[in-house]
Each structure stands twice: as C-alpha cells, then as structure tokens.
Short mmCIF file of N, CA, C and O in Angstrom, two decimals:
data_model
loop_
_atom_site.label_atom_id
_atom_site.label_comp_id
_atom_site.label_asym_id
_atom_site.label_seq_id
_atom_site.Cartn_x
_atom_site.Cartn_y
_atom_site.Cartn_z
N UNK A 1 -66.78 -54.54 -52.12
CA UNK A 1 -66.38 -54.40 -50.73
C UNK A 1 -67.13 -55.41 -49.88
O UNK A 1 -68.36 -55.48 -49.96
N UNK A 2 -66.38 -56.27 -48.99
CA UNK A 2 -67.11 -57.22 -48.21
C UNK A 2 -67.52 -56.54 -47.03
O UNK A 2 -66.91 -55.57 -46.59
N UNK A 3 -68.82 -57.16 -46.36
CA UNK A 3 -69.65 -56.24 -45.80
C UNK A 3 -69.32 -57.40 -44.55
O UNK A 3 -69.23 -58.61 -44.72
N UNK A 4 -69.18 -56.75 -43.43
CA UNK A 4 -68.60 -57.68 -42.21
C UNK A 4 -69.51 -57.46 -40.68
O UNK A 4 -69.70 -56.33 -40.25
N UNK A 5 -69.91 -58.44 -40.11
CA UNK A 5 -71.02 -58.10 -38.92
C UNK A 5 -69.86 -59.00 -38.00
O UNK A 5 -68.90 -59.65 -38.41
N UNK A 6 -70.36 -58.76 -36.54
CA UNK A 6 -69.59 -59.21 -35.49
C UNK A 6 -70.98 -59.75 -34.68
O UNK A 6 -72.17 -59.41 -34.76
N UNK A 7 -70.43 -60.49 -34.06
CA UNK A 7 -71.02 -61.49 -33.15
C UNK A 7 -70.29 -61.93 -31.98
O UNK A 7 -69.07 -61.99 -31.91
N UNK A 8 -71.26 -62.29 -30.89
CA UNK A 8 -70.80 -63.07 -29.60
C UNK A 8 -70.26 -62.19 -28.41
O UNK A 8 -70.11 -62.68 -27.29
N UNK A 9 -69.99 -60.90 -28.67
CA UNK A 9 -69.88 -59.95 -27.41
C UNK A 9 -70.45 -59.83 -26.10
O UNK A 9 -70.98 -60.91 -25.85
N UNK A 10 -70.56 -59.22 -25.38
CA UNK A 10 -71.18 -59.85 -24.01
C UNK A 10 -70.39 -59.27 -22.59
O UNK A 10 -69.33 -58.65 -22.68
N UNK A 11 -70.86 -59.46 -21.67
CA UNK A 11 -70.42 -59.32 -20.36
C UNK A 11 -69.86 -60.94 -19.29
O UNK A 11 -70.30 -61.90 -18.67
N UNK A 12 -68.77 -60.33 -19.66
CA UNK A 12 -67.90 -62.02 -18.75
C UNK A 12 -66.91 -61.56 -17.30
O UNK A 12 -66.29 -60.50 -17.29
N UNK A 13 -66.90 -62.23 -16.49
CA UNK A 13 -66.37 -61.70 -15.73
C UNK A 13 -64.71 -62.31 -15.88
O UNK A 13 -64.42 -63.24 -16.63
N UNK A 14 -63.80 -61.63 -15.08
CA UNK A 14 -62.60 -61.14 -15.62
C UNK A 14 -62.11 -62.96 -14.69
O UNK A 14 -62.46 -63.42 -13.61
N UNK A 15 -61.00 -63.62 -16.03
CA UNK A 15 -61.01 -64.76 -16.16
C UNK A 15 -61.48 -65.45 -17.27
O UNK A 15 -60.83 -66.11 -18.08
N UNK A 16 -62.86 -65.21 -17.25
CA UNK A 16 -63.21 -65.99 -18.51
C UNK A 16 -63.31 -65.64 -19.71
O UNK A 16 -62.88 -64.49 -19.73
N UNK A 17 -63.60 -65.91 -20.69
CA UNK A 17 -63.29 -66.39 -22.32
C UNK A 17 -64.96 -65.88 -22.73
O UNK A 17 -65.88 -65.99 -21.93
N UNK A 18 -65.15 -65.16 -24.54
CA UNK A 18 -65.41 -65.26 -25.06
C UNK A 18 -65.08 -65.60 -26.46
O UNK A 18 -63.88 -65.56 -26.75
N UNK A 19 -65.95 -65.95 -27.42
CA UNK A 19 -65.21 -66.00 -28.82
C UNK A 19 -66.12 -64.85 -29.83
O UNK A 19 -67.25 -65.23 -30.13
N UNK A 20 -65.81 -63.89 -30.20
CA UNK A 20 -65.79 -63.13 -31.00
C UNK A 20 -66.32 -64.29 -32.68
O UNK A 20 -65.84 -65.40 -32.91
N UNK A 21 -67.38 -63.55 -33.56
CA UNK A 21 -67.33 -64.23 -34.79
C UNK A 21 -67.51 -62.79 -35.96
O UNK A 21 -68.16 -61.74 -35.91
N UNK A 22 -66.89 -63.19 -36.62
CA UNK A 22 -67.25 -62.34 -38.28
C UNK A 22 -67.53 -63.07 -39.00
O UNK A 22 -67.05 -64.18 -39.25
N UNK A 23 -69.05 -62.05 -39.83
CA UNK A 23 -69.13 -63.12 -40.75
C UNK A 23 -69.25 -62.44 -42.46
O UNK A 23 -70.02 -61.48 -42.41
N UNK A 24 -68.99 -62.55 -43.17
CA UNK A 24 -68.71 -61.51 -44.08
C UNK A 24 -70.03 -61.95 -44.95
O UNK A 24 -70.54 -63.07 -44.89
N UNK A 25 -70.44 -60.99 -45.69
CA UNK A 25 -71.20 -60.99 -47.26
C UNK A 25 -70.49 -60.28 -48.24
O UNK A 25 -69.40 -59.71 -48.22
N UNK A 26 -71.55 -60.47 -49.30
CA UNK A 26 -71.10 -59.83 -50.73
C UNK A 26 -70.16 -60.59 -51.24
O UNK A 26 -70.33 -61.36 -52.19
N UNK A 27 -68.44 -60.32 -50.25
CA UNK A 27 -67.79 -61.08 -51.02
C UNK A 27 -67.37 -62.10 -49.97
O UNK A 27 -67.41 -61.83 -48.77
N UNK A 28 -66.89 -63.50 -50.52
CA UNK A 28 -66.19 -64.17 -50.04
C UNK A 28 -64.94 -64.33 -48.66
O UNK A 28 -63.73 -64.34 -48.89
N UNK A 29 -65.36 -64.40 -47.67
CA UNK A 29 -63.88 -64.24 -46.77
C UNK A 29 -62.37 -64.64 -47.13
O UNK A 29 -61.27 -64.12 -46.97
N UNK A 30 -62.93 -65.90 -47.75
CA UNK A 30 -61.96 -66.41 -47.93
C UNK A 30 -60.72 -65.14 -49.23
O UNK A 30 -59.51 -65.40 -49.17
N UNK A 31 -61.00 -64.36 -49.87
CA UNK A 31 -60.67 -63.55 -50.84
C UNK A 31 -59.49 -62.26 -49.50
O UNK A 31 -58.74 -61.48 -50.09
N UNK A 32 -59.49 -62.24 -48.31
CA UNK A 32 -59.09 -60.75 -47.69
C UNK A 32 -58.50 -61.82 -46.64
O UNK A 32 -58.67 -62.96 -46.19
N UNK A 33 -57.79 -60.81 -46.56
CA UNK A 33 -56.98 -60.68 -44.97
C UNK A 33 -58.39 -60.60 -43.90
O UNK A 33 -59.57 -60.67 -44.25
N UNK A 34 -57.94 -60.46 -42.79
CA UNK A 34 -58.59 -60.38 -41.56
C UNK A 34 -58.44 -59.83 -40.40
O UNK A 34 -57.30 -60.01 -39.97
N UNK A 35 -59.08 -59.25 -39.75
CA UNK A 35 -58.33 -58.39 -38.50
C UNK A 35 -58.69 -57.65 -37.33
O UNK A 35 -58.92 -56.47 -37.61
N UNK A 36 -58.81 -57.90 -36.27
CA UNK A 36 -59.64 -57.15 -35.27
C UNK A 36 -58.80 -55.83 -34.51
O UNK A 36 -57.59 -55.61 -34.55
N UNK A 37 -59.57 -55.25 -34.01
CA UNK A 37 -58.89 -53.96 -33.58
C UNK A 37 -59.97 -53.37 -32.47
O UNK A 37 -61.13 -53.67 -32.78
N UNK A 38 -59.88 -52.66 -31.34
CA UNK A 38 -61.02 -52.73 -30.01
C UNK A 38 -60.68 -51.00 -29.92
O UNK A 38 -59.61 -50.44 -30.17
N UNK A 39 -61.74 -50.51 -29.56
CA UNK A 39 -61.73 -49.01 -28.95
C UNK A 39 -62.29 -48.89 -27.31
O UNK A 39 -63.34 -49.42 -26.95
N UNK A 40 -61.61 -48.29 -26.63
CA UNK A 40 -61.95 -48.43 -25.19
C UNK A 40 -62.65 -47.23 -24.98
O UNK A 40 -62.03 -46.23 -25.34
N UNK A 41 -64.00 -47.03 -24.38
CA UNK A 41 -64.08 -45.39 -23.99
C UNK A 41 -62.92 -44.91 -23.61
O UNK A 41 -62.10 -45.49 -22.91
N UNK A 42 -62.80 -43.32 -24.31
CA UNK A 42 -61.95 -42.44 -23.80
C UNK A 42 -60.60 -42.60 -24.08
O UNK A 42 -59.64 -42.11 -23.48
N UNK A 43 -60.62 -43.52 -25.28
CA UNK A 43 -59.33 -44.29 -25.43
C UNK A 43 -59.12 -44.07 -27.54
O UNK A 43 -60.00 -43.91 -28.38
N UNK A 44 -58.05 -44.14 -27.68
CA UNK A 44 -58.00 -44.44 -29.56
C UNK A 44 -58.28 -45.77 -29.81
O UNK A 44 -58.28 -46.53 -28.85
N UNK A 45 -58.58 -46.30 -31.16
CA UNK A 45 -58.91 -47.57 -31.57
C UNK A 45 -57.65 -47.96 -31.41
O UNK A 45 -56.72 -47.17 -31.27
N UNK A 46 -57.54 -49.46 -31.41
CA UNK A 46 -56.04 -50.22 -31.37
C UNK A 46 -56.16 -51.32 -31.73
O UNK A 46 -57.28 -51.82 -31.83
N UNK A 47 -55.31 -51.85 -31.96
CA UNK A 47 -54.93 -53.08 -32.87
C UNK A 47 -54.76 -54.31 -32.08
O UNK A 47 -53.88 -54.40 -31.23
N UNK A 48 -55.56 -55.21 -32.32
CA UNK A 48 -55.95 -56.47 -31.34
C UNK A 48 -54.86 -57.77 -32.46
O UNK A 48 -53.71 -58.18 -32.30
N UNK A 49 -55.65 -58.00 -33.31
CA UNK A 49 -55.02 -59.43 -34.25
C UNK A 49 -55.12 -59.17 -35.11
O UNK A 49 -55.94 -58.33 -35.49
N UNK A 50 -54.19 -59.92 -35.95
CA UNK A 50 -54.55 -60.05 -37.76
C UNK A 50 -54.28 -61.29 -37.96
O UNK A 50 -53.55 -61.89 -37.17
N UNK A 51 -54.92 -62.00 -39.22
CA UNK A 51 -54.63 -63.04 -40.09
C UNK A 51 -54.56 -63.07 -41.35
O UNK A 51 -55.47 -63.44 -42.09
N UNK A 52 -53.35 -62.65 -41.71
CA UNK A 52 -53.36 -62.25 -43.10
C UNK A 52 -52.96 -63.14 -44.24
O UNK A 52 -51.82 -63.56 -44.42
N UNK A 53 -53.96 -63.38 -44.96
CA UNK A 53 -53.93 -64.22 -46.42
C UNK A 53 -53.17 -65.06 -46.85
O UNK A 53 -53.32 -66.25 -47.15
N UNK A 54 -52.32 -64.37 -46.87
CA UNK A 54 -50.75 -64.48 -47.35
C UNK A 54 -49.37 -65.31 -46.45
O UNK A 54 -48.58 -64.87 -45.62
N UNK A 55 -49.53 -66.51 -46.97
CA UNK A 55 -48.69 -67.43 -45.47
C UNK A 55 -49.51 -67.90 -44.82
O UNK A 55 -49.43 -69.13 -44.77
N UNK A 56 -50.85 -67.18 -43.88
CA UNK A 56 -51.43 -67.24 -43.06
C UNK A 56 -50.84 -66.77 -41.80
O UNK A 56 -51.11 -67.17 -40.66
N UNK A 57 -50.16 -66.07 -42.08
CA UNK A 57 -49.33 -65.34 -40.85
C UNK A 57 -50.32 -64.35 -39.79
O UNK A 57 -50.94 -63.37 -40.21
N UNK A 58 -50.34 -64.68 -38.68
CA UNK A 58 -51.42 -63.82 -37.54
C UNK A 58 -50.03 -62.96 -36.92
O UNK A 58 -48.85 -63.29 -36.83
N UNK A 59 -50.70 -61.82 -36.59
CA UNK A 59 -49.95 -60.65 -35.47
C UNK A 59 -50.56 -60.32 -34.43
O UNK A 59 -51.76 -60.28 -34.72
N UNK A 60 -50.43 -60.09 -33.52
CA UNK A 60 -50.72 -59.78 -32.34
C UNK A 60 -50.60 -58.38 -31.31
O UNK A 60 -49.49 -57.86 -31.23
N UNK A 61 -51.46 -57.92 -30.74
CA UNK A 61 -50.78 -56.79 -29.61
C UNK A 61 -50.08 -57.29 -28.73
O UNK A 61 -49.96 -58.52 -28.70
N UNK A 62 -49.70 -56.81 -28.17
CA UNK A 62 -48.09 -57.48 -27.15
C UNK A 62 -49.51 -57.92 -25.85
O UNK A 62 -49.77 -59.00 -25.31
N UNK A 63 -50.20 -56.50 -25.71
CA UNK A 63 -51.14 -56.99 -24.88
C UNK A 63 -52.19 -58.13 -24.73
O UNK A 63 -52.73 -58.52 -23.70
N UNK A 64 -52.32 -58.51 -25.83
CA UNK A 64 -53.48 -59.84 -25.82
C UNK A 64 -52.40 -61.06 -25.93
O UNK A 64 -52.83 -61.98 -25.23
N UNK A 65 -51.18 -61.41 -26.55
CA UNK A 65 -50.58 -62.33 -26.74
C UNK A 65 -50.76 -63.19 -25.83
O UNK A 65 -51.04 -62.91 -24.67
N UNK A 66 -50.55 -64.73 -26.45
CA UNK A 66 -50.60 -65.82 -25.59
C UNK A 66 -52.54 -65.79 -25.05
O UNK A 66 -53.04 -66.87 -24.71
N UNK A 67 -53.16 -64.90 -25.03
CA UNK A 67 -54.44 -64.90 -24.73
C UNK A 67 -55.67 -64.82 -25.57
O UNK A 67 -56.66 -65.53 -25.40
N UNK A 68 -55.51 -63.77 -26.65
CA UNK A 68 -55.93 -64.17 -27.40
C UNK A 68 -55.86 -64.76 -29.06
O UNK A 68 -54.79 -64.35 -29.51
N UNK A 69 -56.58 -65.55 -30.08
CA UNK A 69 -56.14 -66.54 -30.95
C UNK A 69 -57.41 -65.65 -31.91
O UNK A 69 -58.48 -65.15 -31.59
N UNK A 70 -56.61 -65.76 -33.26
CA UNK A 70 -57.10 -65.27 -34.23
C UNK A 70 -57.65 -66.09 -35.68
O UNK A 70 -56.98 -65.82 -36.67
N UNK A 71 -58.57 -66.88 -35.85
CA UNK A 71 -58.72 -68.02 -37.11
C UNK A 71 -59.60 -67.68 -37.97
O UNK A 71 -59.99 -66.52 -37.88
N UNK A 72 -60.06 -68.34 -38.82
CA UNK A 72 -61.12 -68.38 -39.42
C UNK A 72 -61.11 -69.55 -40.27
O UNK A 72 -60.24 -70.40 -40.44
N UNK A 73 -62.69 -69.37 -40.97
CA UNK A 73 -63.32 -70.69 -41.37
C UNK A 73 -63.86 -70.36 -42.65
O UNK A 73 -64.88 -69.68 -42.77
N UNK A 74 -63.28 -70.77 -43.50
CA UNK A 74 -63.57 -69.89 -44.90
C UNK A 74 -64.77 -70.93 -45.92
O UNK A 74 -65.26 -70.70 -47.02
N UNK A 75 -64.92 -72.04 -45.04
CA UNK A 75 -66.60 -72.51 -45.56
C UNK A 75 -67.66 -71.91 -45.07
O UNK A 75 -68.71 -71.91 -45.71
N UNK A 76 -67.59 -71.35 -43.96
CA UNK A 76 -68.47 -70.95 -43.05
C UNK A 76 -68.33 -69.35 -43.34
O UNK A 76 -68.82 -68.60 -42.50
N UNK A 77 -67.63 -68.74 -44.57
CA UNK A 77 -67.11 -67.08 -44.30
C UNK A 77 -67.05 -66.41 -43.17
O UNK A 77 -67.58 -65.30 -43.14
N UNK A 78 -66.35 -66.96 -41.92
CA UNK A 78 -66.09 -66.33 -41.08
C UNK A 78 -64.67 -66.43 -40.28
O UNK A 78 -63.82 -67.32 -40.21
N UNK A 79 -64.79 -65.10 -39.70
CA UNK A 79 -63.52 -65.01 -38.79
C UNK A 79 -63.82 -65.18 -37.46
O UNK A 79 -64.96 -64.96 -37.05
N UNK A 80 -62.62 -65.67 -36.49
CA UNK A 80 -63.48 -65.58 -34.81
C UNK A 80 -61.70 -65.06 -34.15
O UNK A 80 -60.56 -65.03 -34.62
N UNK A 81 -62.28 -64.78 -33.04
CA UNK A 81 -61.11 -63.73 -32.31
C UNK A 81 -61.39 -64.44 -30.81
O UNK A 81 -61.93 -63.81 -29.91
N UNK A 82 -60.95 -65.89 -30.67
CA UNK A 82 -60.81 -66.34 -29.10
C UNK A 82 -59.84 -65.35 -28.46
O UNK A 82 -58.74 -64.89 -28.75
N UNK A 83 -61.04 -65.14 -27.07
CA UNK A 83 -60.64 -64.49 -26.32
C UNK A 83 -60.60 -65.28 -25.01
O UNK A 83 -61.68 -65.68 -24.57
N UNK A 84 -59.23 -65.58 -24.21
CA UNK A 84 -59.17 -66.50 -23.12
C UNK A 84 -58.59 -65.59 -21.74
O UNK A 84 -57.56 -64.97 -22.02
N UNK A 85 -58.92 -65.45 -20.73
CA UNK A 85 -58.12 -65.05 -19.23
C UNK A 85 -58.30 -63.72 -19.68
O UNK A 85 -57.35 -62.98 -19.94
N UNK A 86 -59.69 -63.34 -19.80
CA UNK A 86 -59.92 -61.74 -20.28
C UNK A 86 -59.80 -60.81 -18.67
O UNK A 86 -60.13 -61.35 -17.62
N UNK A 87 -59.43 -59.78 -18.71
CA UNK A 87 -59.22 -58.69 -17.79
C UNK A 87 -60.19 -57.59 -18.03
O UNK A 87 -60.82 -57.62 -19.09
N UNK A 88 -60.39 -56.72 -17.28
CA UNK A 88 -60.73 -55.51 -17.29
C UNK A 88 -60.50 -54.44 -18.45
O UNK A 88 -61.38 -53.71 -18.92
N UNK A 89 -59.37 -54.49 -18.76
CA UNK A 89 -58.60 -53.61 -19.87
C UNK A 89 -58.84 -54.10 -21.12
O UNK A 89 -58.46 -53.57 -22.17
N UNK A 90 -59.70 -55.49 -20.95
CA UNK A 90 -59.85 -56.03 -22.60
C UNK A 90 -61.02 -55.32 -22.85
O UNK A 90 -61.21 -55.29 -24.06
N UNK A 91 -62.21 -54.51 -22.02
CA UNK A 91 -63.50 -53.86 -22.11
C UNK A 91 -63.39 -52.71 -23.27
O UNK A 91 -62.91 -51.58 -23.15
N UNK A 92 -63.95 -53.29 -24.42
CA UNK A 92 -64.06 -52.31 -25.14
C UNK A 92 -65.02 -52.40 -26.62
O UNK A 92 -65.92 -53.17 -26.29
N UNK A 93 -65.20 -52.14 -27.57
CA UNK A 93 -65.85 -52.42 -28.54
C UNK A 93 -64.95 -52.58 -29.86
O UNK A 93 -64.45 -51.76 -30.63
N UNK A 94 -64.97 -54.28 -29.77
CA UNK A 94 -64.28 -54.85 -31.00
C UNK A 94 -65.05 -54.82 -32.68
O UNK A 94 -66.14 -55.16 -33.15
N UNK A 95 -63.78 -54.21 -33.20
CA UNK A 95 -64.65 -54.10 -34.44
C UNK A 95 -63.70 -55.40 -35.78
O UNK A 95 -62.51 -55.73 -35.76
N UNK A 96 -64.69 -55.79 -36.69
CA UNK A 96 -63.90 -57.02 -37.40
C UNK A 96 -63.30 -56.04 -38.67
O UNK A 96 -64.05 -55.38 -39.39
N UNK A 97 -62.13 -56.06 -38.78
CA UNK A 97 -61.91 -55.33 -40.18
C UNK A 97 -61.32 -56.30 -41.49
O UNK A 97 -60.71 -57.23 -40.97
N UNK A 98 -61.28 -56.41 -42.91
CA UNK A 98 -60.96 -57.14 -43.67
C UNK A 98 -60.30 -55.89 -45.01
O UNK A 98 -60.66 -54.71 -45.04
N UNK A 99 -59.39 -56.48 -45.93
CA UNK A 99 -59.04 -55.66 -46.76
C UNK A 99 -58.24 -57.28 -47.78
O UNK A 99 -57.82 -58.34 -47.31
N UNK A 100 -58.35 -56.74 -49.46
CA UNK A 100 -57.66 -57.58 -49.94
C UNK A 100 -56.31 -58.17 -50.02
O UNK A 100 -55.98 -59.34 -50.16
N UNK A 101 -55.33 -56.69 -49.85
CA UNK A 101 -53.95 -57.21 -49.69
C UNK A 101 -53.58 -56.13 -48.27
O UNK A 101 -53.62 -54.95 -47.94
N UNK A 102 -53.35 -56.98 -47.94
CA UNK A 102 -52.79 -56.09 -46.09
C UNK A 102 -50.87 -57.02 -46.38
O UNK A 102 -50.65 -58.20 -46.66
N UNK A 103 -50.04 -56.08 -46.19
CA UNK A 103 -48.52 -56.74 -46.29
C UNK A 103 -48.75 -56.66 -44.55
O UNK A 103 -49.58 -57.15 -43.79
N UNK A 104 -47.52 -55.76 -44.38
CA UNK A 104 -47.09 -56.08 -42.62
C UNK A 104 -47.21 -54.60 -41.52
O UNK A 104 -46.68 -54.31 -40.45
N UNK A 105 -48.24 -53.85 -42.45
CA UNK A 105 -48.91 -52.65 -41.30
C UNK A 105 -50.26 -53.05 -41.11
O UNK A 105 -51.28 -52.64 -41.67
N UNK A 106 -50.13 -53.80 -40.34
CA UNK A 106 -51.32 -54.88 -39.93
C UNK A 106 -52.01 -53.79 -38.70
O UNK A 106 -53.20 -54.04 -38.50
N UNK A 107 -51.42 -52.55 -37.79
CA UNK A 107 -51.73 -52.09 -36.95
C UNK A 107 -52.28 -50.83 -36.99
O UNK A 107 -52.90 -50.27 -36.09
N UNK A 108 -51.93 -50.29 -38.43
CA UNK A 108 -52.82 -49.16 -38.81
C UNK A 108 -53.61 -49.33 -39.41
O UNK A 108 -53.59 -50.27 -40.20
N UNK A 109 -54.93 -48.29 -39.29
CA UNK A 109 -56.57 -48.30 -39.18
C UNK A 109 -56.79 -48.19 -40.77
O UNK A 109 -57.83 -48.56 -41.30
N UNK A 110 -55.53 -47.56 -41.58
CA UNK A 110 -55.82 -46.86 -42.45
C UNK A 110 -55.66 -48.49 -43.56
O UNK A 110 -56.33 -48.49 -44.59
N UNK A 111 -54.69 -49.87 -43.20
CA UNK A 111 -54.67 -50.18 -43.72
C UNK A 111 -55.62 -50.78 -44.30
O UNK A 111 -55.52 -50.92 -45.52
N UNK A 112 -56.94 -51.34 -43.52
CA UNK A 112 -58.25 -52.05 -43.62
C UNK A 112 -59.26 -50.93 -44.59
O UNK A 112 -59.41 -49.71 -44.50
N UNK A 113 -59.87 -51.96 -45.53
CA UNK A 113 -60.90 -50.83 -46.20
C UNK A 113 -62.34 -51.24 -45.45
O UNK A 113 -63.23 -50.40 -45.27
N UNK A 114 -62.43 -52.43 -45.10
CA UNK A 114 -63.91 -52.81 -44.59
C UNK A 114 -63.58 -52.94 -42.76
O UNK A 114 -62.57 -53.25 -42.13
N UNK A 115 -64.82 -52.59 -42.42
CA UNK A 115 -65.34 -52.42 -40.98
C UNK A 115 -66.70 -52.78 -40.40
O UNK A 115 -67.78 -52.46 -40.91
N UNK A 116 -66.56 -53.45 -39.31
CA UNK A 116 -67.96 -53.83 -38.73
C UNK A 116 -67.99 -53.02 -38.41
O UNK A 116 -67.19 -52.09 -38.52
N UNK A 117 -69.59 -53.16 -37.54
CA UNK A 117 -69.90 -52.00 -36.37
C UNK A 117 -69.78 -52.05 -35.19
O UNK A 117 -69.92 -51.07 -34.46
N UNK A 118 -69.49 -53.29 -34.76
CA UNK A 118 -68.50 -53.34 -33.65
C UNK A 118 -69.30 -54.29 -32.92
O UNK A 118 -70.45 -54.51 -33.32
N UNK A 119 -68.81 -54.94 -31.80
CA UNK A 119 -69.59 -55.71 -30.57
C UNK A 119 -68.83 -55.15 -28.83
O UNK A 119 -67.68 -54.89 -28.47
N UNK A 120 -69.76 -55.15 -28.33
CA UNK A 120 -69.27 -54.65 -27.64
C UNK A 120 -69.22 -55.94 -26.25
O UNK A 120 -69.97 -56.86 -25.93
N UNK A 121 -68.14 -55.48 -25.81
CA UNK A 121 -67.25 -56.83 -24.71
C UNK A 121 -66.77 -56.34 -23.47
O UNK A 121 -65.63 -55.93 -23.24
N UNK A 122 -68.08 -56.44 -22.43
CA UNK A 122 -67.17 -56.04 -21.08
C UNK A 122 -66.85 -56.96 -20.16
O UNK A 122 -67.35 -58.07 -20.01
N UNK A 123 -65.62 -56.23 -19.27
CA UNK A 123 -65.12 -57.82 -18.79
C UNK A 123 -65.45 -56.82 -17.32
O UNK A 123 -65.20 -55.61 -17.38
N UNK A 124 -66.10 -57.50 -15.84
CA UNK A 124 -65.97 -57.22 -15.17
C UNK A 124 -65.00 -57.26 -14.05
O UNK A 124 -64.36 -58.31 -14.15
N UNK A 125 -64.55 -56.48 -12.88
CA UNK A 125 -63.83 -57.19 -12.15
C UNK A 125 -64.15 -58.27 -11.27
O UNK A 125 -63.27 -58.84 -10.64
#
C-alpha cells in the first residue's frame, strides 16, 4: 500500500492560487491512479480531481472545473492539485487519495484504498 502525505496548504485570500503536492512512499506513484477529494466542516467528503493511469484521463467536480488542474510527476513520485481563482467554498481539508486500478467511479470514497491525512486550505473572503 502506498503511503501518501500532502503538502502546500495554507491560508490565501479568495482569488488567489495554491498548489497542493503528494508525495507517495513505499510504493512508486507512478504504479496508481491519483486523486483528490476535500471535506468542508459540517459538510461530507467530496470529490475534487482524478488522474487516472489509464489514458491519463483527469475528472473533475463541476465545481472546481476550468480552476482547478490535476498532474503529476512520476520522477519526483508526486501528485499536485493546482488550485487557481480559489473562493470561499474551496475551504476545506484536502486529502490525496491513490489506488491501483480506479476505472470511471473516480467520485466514490470507497473506490481509493490509500489516503493522506489531509492539508488543510482556507480561502478567505
């Protein structure tokens, strides 16, 4: 099981951009899919991006589209989750998830076997 940490979270005010990083051990990134997903206080976890293996096909929430970009760098074993023209509603604690074969339920929790512990990202008004 690849063991996954998050990086670069922070307090930005609403407008600007952070970039999110994962960086995996144990195993290889390059070996899994990829995928972020954010929990808001008071809110269920939800499904931010994926980049999955296969094609290299990324998905998106309707809500981040066009804003935020999902890549990674598989010399470097990591994933990053640009985040651009962040709002208020993006405030929440992003967690990096990875699994070996993810097909196209990229939005359920259940599909990911590995999980960070999250970073947490507030955007002010």
């Amino acid at each position: 099981q690849v063991q996954l940490v998050e990086s670069g979270g922070g307090l930005v005010q609403a407008g600007g951009s952070l970039r999110l990083s994962c960086t995996a051990s144990r195993r290889t990134l390059s070996s899994y899919s990829v995928g972020w997903f954010r929990q808001a206080p008071g809110k269920e976890r939800e499904f931010v991006a994926a980049f999955r293996l296969s094609g290299s096909t990324t998905d998106y929430a309707d809500s981040v589209k066009g804003r935020f970009t999902i890549s990674r760098d598989n010399a470097k074993n990591t994933a990053y989750l640009q985040m651009n023209n962040l709002n208020p509603e993006d405030t929440a604690v992003y967690y990096c998830v990875a699994h070996l074969l993810v097909g196209t339920a990229v939005r359920s929790t259940t599909t990911w076997g590995s999980w960070g512990q999250g970073t947490q990202v507030t955007v002010s008004s």
